Coordinates of C-alpha atoms in Angstrom, one line a residue:
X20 CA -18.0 23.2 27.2
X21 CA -17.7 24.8 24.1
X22 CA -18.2 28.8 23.8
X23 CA -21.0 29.4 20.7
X24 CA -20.5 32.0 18.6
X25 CA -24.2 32.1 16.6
X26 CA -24.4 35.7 16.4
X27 CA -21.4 36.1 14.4
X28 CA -22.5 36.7 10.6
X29 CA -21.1 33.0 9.0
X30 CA -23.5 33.7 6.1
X31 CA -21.0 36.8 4.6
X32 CA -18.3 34.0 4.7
X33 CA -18.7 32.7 0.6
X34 CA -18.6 35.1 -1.5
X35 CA -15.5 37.4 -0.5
X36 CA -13.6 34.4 0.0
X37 CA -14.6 32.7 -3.1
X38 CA -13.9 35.6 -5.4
X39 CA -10.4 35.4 -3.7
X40 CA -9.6 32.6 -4.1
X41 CA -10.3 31.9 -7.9
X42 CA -8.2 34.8 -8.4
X43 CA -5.5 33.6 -5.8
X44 CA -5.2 29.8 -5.7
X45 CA -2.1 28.2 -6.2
X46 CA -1.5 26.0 -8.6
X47 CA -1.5 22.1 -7.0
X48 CA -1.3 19.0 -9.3
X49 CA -3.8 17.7 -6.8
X50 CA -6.2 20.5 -7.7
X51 CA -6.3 18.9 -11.3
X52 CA -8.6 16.2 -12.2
X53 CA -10.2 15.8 -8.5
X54 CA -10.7 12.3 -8.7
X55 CA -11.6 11.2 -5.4
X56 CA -8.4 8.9 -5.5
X57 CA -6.5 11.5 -6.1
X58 CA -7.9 14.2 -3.3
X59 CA -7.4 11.3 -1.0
X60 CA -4.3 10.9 -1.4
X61 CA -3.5 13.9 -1.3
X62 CA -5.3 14.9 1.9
X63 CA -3.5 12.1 3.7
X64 CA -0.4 13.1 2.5
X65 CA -0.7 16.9 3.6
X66 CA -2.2 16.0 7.6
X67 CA 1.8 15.9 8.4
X68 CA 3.5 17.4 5.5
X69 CA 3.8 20.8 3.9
X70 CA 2.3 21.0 0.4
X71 CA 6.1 22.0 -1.1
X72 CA 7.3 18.8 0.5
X73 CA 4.1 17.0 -0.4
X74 CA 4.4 17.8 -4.2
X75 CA 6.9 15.4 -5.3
X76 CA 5.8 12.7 -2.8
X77 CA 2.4 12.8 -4.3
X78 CA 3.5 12.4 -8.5
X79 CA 5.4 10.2 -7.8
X80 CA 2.9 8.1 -5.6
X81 CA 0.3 8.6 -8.6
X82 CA 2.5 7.8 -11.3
X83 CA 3.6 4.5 -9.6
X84 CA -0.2 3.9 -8.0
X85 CA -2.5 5.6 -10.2
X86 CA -6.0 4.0 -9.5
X87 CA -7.3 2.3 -5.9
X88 CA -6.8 -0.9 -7.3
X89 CA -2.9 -0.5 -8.1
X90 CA -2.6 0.8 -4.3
X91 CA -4.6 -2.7 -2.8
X92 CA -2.1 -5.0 -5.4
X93 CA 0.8 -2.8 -3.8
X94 CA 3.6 -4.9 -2.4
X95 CA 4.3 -3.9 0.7
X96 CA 8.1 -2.8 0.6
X97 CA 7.1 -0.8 -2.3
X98 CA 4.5 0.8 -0.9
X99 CA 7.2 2.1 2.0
X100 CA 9.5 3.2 0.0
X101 CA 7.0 5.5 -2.1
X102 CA 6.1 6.8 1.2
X103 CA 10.0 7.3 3.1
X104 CA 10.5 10.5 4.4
X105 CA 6.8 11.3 4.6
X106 CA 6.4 9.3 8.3
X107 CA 3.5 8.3 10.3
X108 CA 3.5 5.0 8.1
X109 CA 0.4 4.0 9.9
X110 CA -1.3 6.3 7.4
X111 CA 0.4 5.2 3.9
X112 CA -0.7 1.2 5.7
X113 CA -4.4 2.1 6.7
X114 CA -4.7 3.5 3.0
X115 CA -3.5 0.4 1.8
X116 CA -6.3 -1.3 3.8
X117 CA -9.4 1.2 2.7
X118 CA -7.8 0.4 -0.8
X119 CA -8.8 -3.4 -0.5
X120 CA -12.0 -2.9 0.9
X121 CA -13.3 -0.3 -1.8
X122 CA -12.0 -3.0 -4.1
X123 CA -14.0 -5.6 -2.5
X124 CA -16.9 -3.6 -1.7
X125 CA -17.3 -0.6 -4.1
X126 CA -15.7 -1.9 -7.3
X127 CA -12.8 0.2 -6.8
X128 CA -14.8 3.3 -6.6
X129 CA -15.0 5.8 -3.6
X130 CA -19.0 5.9 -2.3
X131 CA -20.3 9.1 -2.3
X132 CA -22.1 8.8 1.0
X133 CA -20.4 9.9 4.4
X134 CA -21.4 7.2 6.4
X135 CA -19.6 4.5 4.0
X136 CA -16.3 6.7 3.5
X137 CA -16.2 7.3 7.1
X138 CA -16.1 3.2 7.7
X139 CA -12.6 3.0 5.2
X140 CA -9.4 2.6 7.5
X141 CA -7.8 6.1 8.2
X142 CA -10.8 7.7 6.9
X143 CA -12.1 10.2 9.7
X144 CA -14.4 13.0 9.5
X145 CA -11.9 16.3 7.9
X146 CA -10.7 13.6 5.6
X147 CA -14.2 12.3 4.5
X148 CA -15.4 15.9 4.4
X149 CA -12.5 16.6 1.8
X150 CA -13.3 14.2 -0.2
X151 CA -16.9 14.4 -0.5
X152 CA -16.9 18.9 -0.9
X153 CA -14.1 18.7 -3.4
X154 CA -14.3 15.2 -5.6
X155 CA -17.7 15.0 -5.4
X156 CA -18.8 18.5 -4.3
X157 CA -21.3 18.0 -1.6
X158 CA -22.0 19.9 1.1
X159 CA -19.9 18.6 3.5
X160 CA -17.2 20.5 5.6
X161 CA -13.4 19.6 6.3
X162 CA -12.7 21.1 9.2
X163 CA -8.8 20.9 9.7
X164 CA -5.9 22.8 11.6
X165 CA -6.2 26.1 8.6
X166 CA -9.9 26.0 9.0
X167 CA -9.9 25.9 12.6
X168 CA -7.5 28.9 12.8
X169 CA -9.7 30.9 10.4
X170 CA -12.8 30.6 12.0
X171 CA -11.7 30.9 15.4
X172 CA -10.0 34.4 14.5
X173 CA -13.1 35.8 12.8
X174 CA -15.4 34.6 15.7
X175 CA -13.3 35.3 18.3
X176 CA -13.7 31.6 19.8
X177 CA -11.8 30.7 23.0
X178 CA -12.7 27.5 22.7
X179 CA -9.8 24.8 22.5
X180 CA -10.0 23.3 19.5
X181 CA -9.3 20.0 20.8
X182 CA -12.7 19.8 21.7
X183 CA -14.6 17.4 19.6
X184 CA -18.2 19.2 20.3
X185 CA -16.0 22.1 19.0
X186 CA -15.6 20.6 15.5
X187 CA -18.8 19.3 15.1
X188 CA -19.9 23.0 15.9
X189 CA -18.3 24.2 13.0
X190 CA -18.9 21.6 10.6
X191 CA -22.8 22.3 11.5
X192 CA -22.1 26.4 10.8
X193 CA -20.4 25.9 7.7
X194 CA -22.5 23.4 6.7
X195 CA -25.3 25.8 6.5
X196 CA -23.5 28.3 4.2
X197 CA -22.3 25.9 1.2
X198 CA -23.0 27.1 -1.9
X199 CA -25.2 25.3 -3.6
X200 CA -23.9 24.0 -6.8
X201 CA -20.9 21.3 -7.0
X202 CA -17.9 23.4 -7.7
X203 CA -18.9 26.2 -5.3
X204 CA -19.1 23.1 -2.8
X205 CA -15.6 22.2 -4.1
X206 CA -13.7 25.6 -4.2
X207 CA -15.4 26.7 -0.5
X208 CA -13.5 23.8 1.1
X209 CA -10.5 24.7 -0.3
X210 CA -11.0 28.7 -0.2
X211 CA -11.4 27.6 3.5
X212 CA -7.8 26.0 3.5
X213 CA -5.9 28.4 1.6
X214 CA -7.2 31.6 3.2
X215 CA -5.3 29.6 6.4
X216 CA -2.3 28.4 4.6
X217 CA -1.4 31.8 2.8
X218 CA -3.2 34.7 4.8
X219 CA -4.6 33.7 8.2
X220 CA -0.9 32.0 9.0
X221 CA -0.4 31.0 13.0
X222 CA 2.2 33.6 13.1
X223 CA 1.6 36.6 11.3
X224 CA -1.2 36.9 9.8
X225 CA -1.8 39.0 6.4
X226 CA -4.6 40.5 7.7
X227 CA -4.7 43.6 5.3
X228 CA -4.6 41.1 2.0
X229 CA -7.3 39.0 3.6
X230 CA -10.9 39.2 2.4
X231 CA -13.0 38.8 5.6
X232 CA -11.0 41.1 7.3
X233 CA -14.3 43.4 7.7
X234 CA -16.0 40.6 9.3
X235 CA -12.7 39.3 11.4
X236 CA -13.1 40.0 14.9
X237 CA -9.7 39.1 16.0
X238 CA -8.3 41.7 13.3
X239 CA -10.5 44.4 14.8
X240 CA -9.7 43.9 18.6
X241 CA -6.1 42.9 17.6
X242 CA -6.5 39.8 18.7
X243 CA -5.0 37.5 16.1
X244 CA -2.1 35.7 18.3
X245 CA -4.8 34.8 21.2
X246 CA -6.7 32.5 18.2
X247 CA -7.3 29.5 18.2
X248 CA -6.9 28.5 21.2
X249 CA -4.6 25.3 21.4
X250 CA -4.8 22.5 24.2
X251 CA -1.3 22.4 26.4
X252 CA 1.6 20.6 24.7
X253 CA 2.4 17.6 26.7
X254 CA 6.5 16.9 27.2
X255 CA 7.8 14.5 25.2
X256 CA 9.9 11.3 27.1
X257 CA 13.2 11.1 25.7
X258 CA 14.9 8.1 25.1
X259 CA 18.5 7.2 24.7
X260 CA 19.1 4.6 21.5
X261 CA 22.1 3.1 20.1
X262 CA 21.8 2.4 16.5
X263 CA 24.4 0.2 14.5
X264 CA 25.4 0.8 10.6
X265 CA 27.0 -2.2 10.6
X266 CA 29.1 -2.8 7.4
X267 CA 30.1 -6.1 6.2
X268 CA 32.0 -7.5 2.7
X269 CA 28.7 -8.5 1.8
X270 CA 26.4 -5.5 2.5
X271 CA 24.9 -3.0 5.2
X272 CA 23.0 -5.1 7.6
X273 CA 18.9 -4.0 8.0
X274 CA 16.0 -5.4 9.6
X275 CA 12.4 -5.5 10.8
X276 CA 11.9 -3.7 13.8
X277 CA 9.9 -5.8 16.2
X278 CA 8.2 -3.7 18.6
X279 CA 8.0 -0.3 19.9
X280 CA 8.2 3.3 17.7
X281 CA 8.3 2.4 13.9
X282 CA 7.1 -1.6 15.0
X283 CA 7.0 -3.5 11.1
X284 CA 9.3 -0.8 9.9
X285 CA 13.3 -1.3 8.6
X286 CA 15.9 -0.5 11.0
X287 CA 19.3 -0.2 11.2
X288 CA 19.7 -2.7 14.0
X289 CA 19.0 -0.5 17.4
X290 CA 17.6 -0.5 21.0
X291 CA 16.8 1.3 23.8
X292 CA 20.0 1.5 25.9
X293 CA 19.1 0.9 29.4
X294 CA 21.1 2.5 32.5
X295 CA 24.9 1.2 32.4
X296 CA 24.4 -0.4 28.7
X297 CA 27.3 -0.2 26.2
X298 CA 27.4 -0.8 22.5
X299 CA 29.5 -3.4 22.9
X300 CA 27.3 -5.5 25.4
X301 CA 24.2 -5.0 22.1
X302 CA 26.5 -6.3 19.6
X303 CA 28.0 -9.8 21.6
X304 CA 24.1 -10.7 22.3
X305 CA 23.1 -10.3 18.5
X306 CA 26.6 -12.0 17.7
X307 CA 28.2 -9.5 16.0
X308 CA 32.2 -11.1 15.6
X309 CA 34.9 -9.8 14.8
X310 CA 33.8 -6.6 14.5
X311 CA 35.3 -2.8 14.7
X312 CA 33.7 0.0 16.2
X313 CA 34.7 2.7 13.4
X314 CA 33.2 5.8 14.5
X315 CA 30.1 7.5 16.3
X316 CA 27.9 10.1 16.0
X317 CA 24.7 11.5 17.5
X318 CA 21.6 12.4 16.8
X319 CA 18.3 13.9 17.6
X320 CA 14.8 12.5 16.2
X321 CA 11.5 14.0 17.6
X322 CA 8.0 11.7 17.1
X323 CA 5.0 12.9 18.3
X324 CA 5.4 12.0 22.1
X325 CA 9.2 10.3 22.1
X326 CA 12.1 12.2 21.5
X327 CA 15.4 9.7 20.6
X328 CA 18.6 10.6 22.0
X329 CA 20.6 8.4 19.3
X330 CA 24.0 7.5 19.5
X331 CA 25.0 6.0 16.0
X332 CA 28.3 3.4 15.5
X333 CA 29.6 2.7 12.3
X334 CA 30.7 -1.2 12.8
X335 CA 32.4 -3.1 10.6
X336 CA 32.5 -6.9 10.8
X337 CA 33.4 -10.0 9.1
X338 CA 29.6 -10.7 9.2
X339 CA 26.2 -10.1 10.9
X340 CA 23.1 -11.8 12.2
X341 CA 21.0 -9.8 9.9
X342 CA 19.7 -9.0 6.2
X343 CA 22.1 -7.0 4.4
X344 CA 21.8 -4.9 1.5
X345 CA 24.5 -2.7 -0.9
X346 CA 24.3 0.7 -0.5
X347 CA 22.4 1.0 -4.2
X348 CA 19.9 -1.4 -2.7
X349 CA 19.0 0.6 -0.3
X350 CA 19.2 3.9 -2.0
X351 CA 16.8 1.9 -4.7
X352 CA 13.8 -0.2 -2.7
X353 CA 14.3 -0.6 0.8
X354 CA 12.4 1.7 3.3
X355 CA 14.1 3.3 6.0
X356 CA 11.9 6.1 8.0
X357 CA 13.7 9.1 8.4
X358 CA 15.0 8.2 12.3
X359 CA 17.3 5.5 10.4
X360 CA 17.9 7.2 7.2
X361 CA 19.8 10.3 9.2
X362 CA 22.2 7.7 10.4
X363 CA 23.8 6.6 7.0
X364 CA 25.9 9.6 7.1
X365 CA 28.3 8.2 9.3
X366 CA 29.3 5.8 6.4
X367 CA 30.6 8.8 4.6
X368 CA 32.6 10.7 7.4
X369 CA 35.9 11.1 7.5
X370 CA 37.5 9.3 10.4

């Protein structure tokens, strides 16, 4: 069940926060020329990234990939690479995907109809509602983890936000208050987001610079750190995982991960280390001979339910069952998600 909260004046909402935030909006190269390429990308980019790390990652996506139809004729490794260090690959892959179908379907161009955008691969309801308010500026709201926090301080909601009845609460309340003409449509949804990114922070709020404090109901009760009210964090399994940087004369060996976290993606040849495993029992089944064990470290990588114990061996060997690839070659076009990429610091300790 979710708590409703229709006495709660939504309509004062527009027109403090818009006067704030022309005067207060950052300056974002995604906020330039709108495109609904470009918001898209963008909004994809930002569901797991913070917009200082997202800058970079985003011109240089657009200056390699400018239009919808360079990202369909993307090769693949390419297309990794663009995106290492920004993780959850499934989303740089399913963008890929809605790529080729608005090539095939749409000419290349983005449909300005919900229903439609909704059907494009990685294309849910916040992201469809960015697009459509701020490229296109309809009336349609992206409700996302800033808006969430925002609206659930000023009402007062205790309702988890994991509730999908929740959302679709909001998006019908906001909804109602839109301005009507295109660029108020555009600047609400992102006065929305940046009241939540640079006032209405989860920890301490700037409630006195904030321009519905009058109207906040958590500011006036003191309430702030009780909102929004998040569903309980479930514990992450760990796992233990050795992982071999396995140097040869010809290269550092690297390969497709079959299965499992990262499945499709490069590894530095790994597994899961079972109970009573060694590192030398993983290289004599791949084959790995002569070889050295050089050195080891550890470390810790944290996914969204798996956490990775990883011990790392620097090996070198005459040769190995694998791909392998100079250090430049790496460094240059092949992917390696983060996990991997921590681990090609043990080529450079000292012994």
């Amino acid at each position: 069940m979710i708590q409703k909260t229709d006495d709660f004046p939504f309509a004062l909402i527009p027109a403090p926060l818009l006067a704030w935030y022309r005067e207060n909006k950052r300056v974002l190269p995604w906020r330039e020329n709108p495109t609904p390429y470009r918001v898209w990308v963008s909004e994809i980019m930002l569901q797991q990234t913070r917009v200082e790390a997202a800058r970079e990652y985003y011109l240089r996506f657009l200056k390699e990939l400018p239009t919808v139809q360079d990202l369909a004729a993307c090769e693949e490794e390419k297309l990794l690479k663009l995106w290492e260090g920004l993780g959850y690959y499934s989303r740089v892959r399913n963008m890929q995907k809605a790529a080729i179908v608005l090539c095939k379907r749409f000419g290349g161009e983005f449909p300005a109809d919900e229903k439609q955008i909704k059907s494009l691969p990685g294309i849910g309801e916040y992201t469809a509602g960015a697009i459509l308010s701020i490229a296109f500026g309809l009336p349609v709201p992206a409700v996302d983890g800033n808006v969430f926090r925002v609206l659930s301080r000023l009402t007062e909601n205790p309702t988890d936000i994991s509730q999908p009845l929740y959302r679709a609460y909001l998006q019908e309340k906001l909804a109602a208050i839109y301005p009507e003409d295109g660029e108020g449509c555009s600047d609400f949804t992102q006065s929305l987001m940046e009241l939540g990114a640079l006032i209405c922070k989860p920890l301490s709020p700037d409630c006195d610079k904030c321009p519905l404090g009058g109207i906040c109901l958590a500011r006036r009760h003191g309430t702030q750190s009780a909102f929004p009210v998040l569903p309980a964090k479930k514990e992450k399994r760990s796992e233990k995982v050795f992982v071999f940087v396995i140097e040869t004369p010809s290269g550092i060996a690297v390969r497709k991960r079959e299965s499992g976290v990262l499945k499709g993606m490069n590894e530095f040849p790994s597994r899961i280390a079972e109970l009573g495993d060694t590192p030398e029992r993983a290289l004599k089944e791949w084959g790995v001979s002569p070889y050295t064990i050089v050195r080891e470290k550890r470390y810790t990588h944290v996914f969204t339910h798996i956490r990775w114990e990883m011990d790392c061996f620097l090996v070198r060997a005459e040769t190995a069952p694998f791909p392998v690839y100079s250090i430049e070659e790496i460094e240059r076009s092949v992917s390696l998600p983060t996990a991997f990429r921590q681990c090609m610091e043990i080529l450079f300790l000292l012994a």
